[in-house]
CSV table of C-alpha atoms in Angstrom, one decimal:
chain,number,residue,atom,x,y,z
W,177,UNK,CA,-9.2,12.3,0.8
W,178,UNK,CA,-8.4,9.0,2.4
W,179,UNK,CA,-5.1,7.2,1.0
W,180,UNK,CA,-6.6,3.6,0.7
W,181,UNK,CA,-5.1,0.4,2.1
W,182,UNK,CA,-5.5,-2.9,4.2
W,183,UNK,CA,-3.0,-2.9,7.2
W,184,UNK,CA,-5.0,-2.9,10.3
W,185,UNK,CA,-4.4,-0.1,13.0
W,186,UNK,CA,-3.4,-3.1,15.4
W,187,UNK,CA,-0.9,-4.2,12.4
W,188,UNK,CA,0.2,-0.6,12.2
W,189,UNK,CA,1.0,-0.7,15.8
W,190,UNK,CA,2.7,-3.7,16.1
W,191,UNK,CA,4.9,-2.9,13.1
W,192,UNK,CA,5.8,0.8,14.3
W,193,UNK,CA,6.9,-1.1,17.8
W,194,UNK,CA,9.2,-3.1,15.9
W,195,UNK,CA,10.9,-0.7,13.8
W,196,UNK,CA,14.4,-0.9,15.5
W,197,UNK,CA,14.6,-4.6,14.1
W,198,UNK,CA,14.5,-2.6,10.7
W,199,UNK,CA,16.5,0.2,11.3
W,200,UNK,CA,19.9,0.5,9.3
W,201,UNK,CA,18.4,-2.4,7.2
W,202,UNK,CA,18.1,-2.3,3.4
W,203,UNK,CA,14.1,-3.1,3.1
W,204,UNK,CA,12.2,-3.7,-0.2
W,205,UNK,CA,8.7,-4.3,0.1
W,206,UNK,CA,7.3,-6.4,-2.2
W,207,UNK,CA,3.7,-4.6,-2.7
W,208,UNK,CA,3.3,-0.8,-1.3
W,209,UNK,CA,0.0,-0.2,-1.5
W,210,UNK,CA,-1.2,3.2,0.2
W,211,UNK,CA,2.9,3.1,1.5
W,212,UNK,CA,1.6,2.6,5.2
W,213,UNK,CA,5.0,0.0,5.6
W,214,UNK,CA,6.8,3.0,4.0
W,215,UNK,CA,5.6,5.7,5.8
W,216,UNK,CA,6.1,3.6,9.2
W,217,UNK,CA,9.4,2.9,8.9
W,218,UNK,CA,10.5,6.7,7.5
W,219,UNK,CA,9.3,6.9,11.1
W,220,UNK,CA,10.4,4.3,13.2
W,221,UNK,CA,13.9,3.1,11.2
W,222,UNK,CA,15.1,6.4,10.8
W,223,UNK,CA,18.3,4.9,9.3
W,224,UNK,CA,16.4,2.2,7.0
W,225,UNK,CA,17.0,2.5,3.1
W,226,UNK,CA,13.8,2.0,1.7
W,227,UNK,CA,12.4,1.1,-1.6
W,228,UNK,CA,8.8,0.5,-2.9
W,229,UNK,CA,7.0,-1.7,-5.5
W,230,UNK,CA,3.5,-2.2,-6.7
W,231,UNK,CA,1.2,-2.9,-9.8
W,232,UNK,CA,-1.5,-0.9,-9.5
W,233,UNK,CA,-1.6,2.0,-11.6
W,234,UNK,CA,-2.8,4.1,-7.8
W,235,UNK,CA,0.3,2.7,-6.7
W,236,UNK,CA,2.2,3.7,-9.1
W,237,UNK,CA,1.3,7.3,-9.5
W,238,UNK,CA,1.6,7.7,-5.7
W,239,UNK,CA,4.9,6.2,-5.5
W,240,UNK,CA,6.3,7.8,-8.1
W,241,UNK,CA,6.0,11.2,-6.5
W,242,UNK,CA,6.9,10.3,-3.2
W,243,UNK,CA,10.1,9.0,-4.8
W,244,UNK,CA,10.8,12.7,-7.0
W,245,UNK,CA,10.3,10.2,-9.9
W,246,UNK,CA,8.4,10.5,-13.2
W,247,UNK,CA,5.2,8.8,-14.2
W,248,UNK,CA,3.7,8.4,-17.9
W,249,UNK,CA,-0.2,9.4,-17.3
W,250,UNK,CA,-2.9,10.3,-19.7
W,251,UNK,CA,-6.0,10.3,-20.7
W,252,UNK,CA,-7.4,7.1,-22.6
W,253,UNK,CA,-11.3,7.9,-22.3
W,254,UNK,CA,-12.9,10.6,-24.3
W,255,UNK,CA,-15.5,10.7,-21.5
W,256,UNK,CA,-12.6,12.1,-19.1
W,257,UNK,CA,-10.8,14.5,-20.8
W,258,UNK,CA,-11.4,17.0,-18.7
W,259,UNK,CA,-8.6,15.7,-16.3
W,260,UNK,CA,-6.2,16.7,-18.8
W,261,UNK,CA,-5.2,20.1,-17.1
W,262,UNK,CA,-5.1,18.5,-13.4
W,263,UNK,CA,-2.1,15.8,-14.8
W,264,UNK,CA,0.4,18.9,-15.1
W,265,UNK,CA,3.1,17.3,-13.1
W,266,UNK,CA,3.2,14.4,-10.8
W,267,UNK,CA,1.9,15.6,-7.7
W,268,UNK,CA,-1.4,17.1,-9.7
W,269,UNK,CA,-1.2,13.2,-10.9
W,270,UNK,CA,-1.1,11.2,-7.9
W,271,UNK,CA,-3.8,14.0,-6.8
W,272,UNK,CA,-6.0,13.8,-9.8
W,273,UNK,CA,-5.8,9.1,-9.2
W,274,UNK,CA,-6.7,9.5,-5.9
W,275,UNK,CA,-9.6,11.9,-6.2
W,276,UNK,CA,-11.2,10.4,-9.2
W,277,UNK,CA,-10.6,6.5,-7.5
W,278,UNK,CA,-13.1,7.7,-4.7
W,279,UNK,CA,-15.2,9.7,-7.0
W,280,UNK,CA,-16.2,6.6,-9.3
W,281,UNK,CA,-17.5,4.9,-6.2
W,282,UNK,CA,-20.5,7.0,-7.8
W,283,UNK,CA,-19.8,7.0,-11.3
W,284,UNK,CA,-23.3,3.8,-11.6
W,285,UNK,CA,-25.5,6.2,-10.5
W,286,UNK,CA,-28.5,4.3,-10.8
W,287,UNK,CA,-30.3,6.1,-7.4
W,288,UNK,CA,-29.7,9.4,-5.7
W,289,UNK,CA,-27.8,9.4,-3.8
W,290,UNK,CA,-25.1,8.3,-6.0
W,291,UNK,CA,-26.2,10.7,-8.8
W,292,UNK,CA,-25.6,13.5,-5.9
W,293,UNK,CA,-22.8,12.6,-4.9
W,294,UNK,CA,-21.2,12.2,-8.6
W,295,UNK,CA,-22.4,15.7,-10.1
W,296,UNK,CA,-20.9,17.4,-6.4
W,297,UNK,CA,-17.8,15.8,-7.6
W,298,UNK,CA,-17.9,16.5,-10.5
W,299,UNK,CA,-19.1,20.3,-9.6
W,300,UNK,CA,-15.9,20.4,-7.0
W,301,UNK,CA,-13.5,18.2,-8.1
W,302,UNK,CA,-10.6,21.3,-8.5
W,303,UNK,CA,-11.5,21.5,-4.2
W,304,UNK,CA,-11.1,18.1,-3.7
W,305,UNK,CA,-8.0,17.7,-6.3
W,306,UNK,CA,-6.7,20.9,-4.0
W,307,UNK,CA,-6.9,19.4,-1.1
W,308,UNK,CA,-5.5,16.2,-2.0
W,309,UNK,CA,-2.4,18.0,-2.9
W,310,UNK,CA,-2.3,19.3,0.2
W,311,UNK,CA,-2.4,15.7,2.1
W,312,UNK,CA,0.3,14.6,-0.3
W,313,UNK,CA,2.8,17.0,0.4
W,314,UNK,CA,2.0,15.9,4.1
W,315,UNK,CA,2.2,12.2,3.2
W,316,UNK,CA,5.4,12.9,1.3
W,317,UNK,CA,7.1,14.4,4.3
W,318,UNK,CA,6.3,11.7,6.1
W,319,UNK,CA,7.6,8.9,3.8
W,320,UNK,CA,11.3,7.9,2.9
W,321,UNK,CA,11.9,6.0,-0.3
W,322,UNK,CA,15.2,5.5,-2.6
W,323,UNK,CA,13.0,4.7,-5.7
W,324,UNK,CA,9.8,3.2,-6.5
W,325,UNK,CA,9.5,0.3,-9.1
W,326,UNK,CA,6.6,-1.3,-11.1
W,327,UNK,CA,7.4,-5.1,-11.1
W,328,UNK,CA,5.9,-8.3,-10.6
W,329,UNK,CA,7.2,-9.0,-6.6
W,330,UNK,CA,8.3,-12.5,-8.1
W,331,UNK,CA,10.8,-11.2,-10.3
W,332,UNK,CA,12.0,-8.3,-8.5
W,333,UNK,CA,13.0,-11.1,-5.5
W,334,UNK,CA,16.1,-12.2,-8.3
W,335,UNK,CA,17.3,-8.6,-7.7
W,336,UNK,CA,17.1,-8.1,-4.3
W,337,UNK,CA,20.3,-7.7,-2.4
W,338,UNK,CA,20.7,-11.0,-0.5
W,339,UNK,CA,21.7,-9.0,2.6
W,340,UNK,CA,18.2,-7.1,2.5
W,341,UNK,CA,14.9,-7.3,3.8
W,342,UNK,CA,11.6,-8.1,2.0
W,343,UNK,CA,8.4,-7.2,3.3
W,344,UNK,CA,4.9,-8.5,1.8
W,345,UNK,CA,1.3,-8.3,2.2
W,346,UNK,CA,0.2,-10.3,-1.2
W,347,UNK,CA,-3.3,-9.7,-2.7
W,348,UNK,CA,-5.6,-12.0,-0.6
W,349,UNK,CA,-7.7,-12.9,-3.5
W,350,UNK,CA,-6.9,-13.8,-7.0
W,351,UNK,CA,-7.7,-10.6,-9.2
W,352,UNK,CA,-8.9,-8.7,-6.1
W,353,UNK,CA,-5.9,-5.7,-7.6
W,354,UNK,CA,-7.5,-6.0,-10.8
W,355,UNK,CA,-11.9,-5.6,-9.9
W,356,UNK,CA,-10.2,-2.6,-7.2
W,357,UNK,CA,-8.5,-1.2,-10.0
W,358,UNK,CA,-10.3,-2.0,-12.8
W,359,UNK,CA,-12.3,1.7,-14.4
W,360,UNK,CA,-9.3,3.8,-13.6
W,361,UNK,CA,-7.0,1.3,-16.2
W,362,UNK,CA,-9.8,2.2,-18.6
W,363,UNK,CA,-9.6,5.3,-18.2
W,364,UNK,CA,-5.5,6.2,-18.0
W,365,UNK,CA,-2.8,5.1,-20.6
W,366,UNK,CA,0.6,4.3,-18.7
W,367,UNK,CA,3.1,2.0,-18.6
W,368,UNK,CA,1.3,-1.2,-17.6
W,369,UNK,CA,3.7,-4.0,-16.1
W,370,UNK,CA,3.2,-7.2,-16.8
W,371,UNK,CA,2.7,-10.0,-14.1
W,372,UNK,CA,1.0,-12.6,-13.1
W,373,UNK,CA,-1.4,-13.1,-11.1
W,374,UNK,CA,-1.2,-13.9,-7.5
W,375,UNK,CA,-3.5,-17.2,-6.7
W,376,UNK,CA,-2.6,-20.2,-3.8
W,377,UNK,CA,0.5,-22.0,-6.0
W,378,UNK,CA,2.0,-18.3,-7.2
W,379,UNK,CA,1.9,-17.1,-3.7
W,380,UNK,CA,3.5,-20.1,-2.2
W,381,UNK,CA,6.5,-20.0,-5.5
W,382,UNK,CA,6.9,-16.1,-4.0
W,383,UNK,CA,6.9,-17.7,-0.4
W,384,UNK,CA,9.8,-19.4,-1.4
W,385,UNK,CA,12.1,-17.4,-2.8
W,386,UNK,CA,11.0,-14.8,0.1
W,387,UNK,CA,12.3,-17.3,2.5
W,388,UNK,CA,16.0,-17.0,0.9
W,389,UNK,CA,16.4,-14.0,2.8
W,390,UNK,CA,15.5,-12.0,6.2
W,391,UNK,CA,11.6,-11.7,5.1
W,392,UNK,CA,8.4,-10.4,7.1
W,393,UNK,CA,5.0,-11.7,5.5
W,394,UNK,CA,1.4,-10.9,6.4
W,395,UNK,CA,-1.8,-12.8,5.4
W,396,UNK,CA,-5.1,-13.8,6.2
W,397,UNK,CA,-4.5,-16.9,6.8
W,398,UNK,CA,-2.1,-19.5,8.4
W,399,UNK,CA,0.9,-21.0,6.8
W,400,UNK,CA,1.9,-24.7,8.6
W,401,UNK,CA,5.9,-24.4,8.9
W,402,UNK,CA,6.3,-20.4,8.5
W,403,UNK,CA,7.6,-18.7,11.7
W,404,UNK,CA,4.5,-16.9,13.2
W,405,UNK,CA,5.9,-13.6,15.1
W,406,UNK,CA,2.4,-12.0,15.9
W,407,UNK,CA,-1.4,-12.4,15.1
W,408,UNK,CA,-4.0,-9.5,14.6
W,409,UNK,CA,-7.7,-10.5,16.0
W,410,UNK,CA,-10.5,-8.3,15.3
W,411,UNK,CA,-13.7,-9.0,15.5
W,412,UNK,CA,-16.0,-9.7,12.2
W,413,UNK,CA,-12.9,-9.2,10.6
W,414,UNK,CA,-10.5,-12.2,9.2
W,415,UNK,CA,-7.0,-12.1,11.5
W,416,UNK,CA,-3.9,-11.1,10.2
W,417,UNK,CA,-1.1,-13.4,10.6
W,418,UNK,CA,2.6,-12.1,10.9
W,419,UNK,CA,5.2,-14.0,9.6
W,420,UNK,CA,9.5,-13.8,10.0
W,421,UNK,CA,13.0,-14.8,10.7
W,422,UNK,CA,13.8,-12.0,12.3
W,423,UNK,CA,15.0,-12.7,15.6
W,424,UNK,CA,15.4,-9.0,16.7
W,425,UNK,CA,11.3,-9.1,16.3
W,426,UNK,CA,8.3,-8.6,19.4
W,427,UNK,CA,5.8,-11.7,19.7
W,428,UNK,CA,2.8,-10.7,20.8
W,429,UNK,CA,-1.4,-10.9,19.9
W,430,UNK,CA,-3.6,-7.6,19.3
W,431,UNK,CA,-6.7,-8.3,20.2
W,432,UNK,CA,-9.6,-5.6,19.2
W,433,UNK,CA,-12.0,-5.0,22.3
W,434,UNK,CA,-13.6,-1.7,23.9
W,435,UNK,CA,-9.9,-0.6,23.6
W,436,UNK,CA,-7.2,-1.6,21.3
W,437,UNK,CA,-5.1,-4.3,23.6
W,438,UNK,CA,-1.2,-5.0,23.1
W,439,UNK,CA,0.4,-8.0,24.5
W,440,UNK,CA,2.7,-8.4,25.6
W,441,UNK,CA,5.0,-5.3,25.4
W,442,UNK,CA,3.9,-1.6,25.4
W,443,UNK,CA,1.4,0.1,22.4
W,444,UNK,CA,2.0,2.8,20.5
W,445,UNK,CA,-0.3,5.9,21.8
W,446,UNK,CA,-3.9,6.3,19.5
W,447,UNK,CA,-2.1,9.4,18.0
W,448,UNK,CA,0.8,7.6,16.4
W,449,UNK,CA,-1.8,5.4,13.8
């Protein structure tokens, strides 16, 4: 069971080069995700303090075990009661989200292929939520954090420590968390956070209070006066651009071609993704 998220293996890369800039740091990032910054830095700033915050209920879940935490899950949709025994503790919770986020890929099964695919998940789903269990007690070897939070980014950035780091990959899209996440808030009750959602003028109020502070930023797109540090090119695929005031931070361009290229200081070996 893949853990889903959008940072790029060239990102991944560049960001595991420049852990050291991180290490002994106090780093907040803004929206986990699949906890790829997380798990990169457990890694590469072995002396980094870490602490992770998202919206998404898949966040949530996930992050809350990682961090030995509790989270509030249960079953809102008649349809899905079945899950009840697999949402024993957290780990069988972040296993059960995962599992069932993949599996509803197939839940419109209006051919098939898809009504094959949903009945040998639904036929197998205690393999596939024991195997997941299996990758998260991988995964949470693998990943440092203090504590895990639930906030709107813009509001946690009035609590960060002024001496810390923030790091943020904001939603590209307006909504895009909500569509992704959309059939697994119908069918969980938890503790839903409020926010707001991230469009152009949000982003650019969380821009600025981001830029109070040492900050590293990533989007799909340029922004005129931000420091750029590094740019991801692949092809048929929109580039990442890497932003900071970090001095202690590599420049440099990944460029995708037969073989993943890394200029100009050395990669990280294919193993280390």
């Amino acid at each position: 069971m893949a853990f889903i998220g959008t940072i790029n293996a060239e990102t991944r890369k560049w960001l595991g080069n420049n852990g050291p800039a991180f290490d002994g740091r106090q780093v907040y990032v803004g929206c986990s995700g699949a906890f790829t910054v997380e798990q990169l830095l457990t890694r590469y700033a072995p002396k980094a303090k870490l602490w992770g915050n998202d919206v998404s209920l898949y966040s949530g879940v996930l992050g809350a075990y990682l961090a030995g935490q509790t989270f509030r899950l249960e079953v809102r949709e008649e349809k899905f009661a079945w899950l009840s025994p697999y949402l024993a503790d957290e780990e069988a919770k972040a296993a059960t989200v995962m599992v069932l986020f993949e599996m509803l890929k197939y839940e419109k099964a209006n051919n098939l292929f898809k009504q094959r695919h949903w009945m040998h998940y639904l036929n197998t789903f205690d393999k596939f939520h024991q195997g997941t269990v299996a990758k998260l007690q991988e995964r949470k070897k693998e990943t440092r954090i203090e504590s895990y939070t639930s906030r709107d980014i813009f509001d946690l950035l009035d609590e960060i420590p002024q001496g810390a780091v923030v790091i943020a990959f904001l939603p590209t899209y307006a909504g895009g968390y909500e569509r992704m996440f959309k059939r697994l808030e119908e069918i969980f009750d938890w503790d839903t956070p409020g926010y707001g959602l991230i469009d152009e003028d949000r982003k650019k109020r969380i821009l600025t209070k981001m830029l109070e502070r040492d900050y590293l930023y990533l989007d799909d797109h340029e922004w005129k006066g931000l420091p750029m540090v590094a740019v991801v090119r692949k092809a048929r695929m929109k580039p990442v651009y890497i932003y900071s005031n970090m001095t202690a931070l590599h420049r440099g361009v990944m460029k995708q071609q037969r073989h993943s290229e890394f200029v100009p200081f050395a990669r990280l070996g294919d193993e280390d993704e």
